[in-house]
mmCIF file with all atom_site columns, C-alpha atoms in Angstrom:
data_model
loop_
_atom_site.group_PDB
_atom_site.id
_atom_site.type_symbol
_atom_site.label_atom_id
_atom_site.label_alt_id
_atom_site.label_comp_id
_atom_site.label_asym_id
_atom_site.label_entity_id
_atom_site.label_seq_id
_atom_site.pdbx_PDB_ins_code
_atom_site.Cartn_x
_atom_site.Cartn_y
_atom_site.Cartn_z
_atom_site.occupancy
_atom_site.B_iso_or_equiv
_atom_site.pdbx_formal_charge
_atom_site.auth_seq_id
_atom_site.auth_comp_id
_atom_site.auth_asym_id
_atom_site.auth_atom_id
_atom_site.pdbx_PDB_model_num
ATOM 1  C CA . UNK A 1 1  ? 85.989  116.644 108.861 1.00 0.00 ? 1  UNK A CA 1
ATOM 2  C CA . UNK A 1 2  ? 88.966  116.098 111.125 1.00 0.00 ? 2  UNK A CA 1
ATOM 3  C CA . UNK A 1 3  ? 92.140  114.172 109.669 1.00 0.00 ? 3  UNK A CA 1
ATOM 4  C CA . UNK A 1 4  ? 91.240  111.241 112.075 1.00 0.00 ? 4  UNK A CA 1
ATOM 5  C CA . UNK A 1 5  ? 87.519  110.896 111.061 1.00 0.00 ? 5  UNK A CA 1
ATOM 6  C CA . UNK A 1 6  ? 89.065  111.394 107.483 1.00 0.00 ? 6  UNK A CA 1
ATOM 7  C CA . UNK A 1 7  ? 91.469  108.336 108.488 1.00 0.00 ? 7  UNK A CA 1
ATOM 8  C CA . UNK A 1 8  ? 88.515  106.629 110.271 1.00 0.00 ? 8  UNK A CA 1
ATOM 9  C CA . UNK A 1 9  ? 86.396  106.816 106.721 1.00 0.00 ? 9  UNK A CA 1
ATOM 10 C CA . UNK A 1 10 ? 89.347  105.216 104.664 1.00 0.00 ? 10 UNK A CA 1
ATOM 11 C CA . UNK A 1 11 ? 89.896  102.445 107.081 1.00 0.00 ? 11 UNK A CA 1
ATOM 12 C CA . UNK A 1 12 ? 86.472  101.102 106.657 1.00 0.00 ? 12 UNK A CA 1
ATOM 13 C CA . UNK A 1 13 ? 86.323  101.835 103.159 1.00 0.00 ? 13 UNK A CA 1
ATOM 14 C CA . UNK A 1 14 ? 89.826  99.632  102.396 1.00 0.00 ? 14 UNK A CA 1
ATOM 15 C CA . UNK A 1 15 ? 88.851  97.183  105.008 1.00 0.00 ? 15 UNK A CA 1
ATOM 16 C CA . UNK A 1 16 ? 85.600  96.596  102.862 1.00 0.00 ? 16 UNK A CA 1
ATOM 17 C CA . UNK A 1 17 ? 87.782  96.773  99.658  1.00 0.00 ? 17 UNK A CA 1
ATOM 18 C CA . UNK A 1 18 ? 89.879  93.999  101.222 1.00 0.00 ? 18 UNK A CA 1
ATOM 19 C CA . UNK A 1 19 ? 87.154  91.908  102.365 1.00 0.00 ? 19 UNK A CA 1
ATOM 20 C CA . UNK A 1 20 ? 85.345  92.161  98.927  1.00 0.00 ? 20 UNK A CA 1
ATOM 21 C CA . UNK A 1 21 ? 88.853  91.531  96.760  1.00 0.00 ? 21 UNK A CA 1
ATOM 22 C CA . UNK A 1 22 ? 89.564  88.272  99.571  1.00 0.00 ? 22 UNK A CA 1
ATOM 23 C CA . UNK A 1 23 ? 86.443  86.471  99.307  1.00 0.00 ? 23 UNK A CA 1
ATOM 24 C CA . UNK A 1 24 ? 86.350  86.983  95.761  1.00 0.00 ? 24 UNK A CA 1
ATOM 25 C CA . UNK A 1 25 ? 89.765  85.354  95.494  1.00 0.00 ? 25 UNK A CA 1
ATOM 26 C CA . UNK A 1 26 ? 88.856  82.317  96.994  1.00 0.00 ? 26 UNK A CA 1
ATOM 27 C CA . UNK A 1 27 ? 85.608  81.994  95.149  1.00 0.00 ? 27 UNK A CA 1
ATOM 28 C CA . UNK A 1 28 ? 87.737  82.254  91.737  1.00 0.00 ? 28 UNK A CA 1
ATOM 29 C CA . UNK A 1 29 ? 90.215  79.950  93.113  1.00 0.00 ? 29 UNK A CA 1
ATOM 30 C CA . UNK A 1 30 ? 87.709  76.831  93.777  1.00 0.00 ? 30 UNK A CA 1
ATOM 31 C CA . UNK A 1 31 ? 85.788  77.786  90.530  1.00 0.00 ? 31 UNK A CA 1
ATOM 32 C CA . UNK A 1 32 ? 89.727  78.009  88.000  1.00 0.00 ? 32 UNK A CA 1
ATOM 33 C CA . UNK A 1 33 ? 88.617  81.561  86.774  1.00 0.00 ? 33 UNK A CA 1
ATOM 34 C CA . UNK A 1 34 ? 91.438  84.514  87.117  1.00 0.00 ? 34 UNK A CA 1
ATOM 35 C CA . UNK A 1 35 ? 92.340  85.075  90.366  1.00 0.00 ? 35 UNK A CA 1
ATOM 36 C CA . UNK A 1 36 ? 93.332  88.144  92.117  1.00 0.00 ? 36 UNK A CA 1
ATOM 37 C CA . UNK A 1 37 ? 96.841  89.096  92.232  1.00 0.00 ? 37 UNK A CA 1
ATOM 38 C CA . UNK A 1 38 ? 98.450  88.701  95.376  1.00 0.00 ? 38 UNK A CA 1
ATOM 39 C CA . UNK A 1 39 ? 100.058 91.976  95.339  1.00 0.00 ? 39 UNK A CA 1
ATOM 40 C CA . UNK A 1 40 ? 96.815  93.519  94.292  1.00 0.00 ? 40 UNK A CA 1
ATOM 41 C CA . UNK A 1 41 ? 95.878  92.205  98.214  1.00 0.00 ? 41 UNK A CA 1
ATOM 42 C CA . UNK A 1 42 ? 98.468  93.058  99.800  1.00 0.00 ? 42 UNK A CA 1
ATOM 43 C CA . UNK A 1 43 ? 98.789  96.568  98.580  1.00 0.00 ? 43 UNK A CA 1
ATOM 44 C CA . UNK A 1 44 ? 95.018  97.132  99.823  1.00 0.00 ? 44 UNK A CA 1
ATOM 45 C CA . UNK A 1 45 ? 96.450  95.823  103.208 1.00 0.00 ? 45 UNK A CA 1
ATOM 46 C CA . UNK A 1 46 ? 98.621  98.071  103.112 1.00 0.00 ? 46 UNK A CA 1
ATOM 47 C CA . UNK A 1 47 ? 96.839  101.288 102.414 1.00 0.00 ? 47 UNK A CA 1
ATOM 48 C CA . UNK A 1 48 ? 94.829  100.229 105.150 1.00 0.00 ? 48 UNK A CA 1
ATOM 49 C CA . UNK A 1 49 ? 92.559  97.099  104.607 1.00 0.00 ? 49 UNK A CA 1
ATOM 50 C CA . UNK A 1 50 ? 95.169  94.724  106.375 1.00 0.00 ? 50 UNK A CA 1
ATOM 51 C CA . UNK A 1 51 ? 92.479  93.793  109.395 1.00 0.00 ? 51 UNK A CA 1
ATOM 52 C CA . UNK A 1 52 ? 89.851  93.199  107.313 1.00 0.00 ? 52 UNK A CA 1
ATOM 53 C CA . UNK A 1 53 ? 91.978  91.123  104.754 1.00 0.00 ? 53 UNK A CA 1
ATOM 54 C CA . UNK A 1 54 ? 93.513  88.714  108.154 1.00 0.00 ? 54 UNK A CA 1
ATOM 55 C CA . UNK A 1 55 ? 90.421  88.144  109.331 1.00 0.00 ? 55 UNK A CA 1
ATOM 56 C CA . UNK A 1 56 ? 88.806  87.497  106.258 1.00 0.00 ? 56 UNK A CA 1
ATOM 57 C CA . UNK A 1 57 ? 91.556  85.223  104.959 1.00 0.00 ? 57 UNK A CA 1
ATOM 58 C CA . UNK A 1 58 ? 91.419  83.280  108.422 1.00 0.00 ? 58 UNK A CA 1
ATOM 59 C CA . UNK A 1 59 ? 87.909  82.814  108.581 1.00 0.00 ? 59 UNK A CA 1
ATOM 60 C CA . UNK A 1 60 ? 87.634  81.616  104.718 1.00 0.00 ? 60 UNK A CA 1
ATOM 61 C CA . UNK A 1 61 ? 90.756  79.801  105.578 1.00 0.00 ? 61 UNK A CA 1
ATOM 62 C CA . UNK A 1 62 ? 92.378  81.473  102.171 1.00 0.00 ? 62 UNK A CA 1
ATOM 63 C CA . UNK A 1 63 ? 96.544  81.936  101.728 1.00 0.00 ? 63 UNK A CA 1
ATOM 64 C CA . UNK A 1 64 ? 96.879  80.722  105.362 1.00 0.00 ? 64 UNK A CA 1
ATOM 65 C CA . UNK A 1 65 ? 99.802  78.856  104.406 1.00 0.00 ? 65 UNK A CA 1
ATOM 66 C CA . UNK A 1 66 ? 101.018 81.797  102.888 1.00 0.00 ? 66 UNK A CA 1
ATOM 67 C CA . UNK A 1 67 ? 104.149 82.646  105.222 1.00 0.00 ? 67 UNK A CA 1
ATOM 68 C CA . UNK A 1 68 ? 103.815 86.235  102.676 1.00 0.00 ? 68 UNK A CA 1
ATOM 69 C CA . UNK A 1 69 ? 100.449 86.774  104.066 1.00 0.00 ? 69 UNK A CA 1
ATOM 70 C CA . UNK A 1 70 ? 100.745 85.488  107.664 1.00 0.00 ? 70 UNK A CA 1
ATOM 71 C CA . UNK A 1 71 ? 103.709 87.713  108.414 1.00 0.00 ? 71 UNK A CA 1
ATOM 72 C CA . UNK A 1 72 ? 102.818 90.660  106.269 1.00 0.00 ? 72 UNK A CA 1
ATOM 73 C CA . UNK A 1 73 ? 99.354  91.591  107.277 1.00 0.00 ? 73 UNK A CA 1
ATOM 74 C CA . UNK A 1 74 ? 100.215 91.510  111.034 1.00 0.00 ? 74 UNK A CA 1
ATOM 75 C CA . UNK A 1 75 ? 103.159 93.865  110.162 1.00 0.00 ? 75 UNK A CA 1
ATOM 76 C CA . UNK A 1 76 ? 100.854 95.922  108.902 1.00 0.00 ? 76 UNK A CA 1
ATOM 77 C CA . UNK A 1 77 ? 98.104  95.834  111.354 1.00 0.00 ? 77 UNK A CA 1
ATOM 78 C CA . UNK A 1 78 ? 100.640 97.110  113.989 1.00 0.00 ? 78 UNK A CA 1
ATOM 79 C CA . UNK A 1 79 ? 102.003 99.998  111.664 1.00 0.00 ? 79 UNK A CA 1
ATOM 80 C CA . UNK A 1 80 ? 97.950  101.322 110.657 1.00 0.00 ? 80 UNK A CA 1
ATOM 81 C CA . UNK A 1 81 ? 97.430  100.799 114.554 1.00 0.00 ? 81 UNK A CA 1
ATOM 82 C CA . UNK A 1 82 ? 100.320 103.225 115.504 1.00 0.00 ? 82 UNK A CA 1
ATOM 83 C CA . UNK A 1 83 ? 99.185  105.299 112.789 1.00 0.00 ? 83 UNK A CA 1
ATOM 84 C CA . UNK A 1 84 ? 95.647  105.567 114.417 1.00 0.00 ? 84 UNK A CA 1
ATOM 85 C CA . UNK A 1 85 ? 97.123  106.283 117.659 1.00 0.00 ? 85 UNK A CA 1
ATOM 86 C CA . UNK A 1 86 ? 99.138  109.128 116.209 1.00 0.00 ? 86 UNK A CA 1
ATOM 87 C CA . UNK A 1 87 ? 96.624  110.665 114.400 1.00 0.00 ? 87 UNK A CA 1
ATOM 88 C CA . UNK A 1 88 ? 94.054  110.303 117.729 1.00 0.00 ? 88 UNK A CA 1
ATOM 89 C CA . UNK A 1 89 ? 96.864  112.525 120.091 1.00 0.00 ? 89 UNK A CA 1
ATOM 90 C CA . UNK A 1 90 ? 97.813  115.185 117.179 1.00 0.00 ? 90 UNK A CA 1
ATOM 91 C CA . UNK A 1 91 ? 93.847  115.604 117.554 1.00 0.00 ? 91 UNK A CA 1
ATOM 92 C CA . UNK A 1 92 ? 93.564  115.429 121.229 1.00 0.00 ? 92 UNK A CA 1
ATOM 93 C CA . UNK A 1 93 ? 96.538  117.778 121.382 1.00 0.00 ? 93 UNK A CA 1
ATOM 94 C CA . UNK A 1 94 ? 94.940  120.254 118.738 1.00 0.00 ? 94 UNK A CA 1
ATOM 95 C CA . UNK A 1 95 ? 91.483  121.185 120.860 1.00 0.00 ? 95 UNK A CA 1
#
């Protein structure tokens, strides 16, 4: 397995991670039970589940308002999309 299938594989895996930890969020927040911690989402953003966590969180319409959220996860979007693109050429350049 190549680094960028390996990187590929995580992606999905954290975006599903995200997606899980999000809706569950919201869920706990209309029902008063213990709520994720929002540093608990946005360090799954950040090690790479930051799409699926924006979309999620815009579709659910959860921490929208959140100026943390709203500015963070599009920072890191860009910085696991220039990631991806790095990895991609280093294994375009390696065949």
């Amino acid at each position: 397995m190549s680094l960028y299938q390996f990187a590929l594989l995580w992606l999905v895996g954290t975006n599903l991670l995200a997606i899980i930890l999000t809706v569950s969020d919201k869920v706990r927040a209309k029902k008063g039970k213990w709520r994720v911690p929002e540093d608990t989402l946005l360090f799954v953003a950040l090690l790479g589940g930051a799409v699926g966590e924006y979309i999620t969180m815009r579709l659910i319409r959860h921490k929208t308002r959140h100026k943390k959220f709203m500015i963070t996860l599009p920072v890191f979007i860009l910085l696991q999309a220039a990631l991806a693109l790095v990895l991609r050429s280093e294994e375009h350049t390696s065949e």
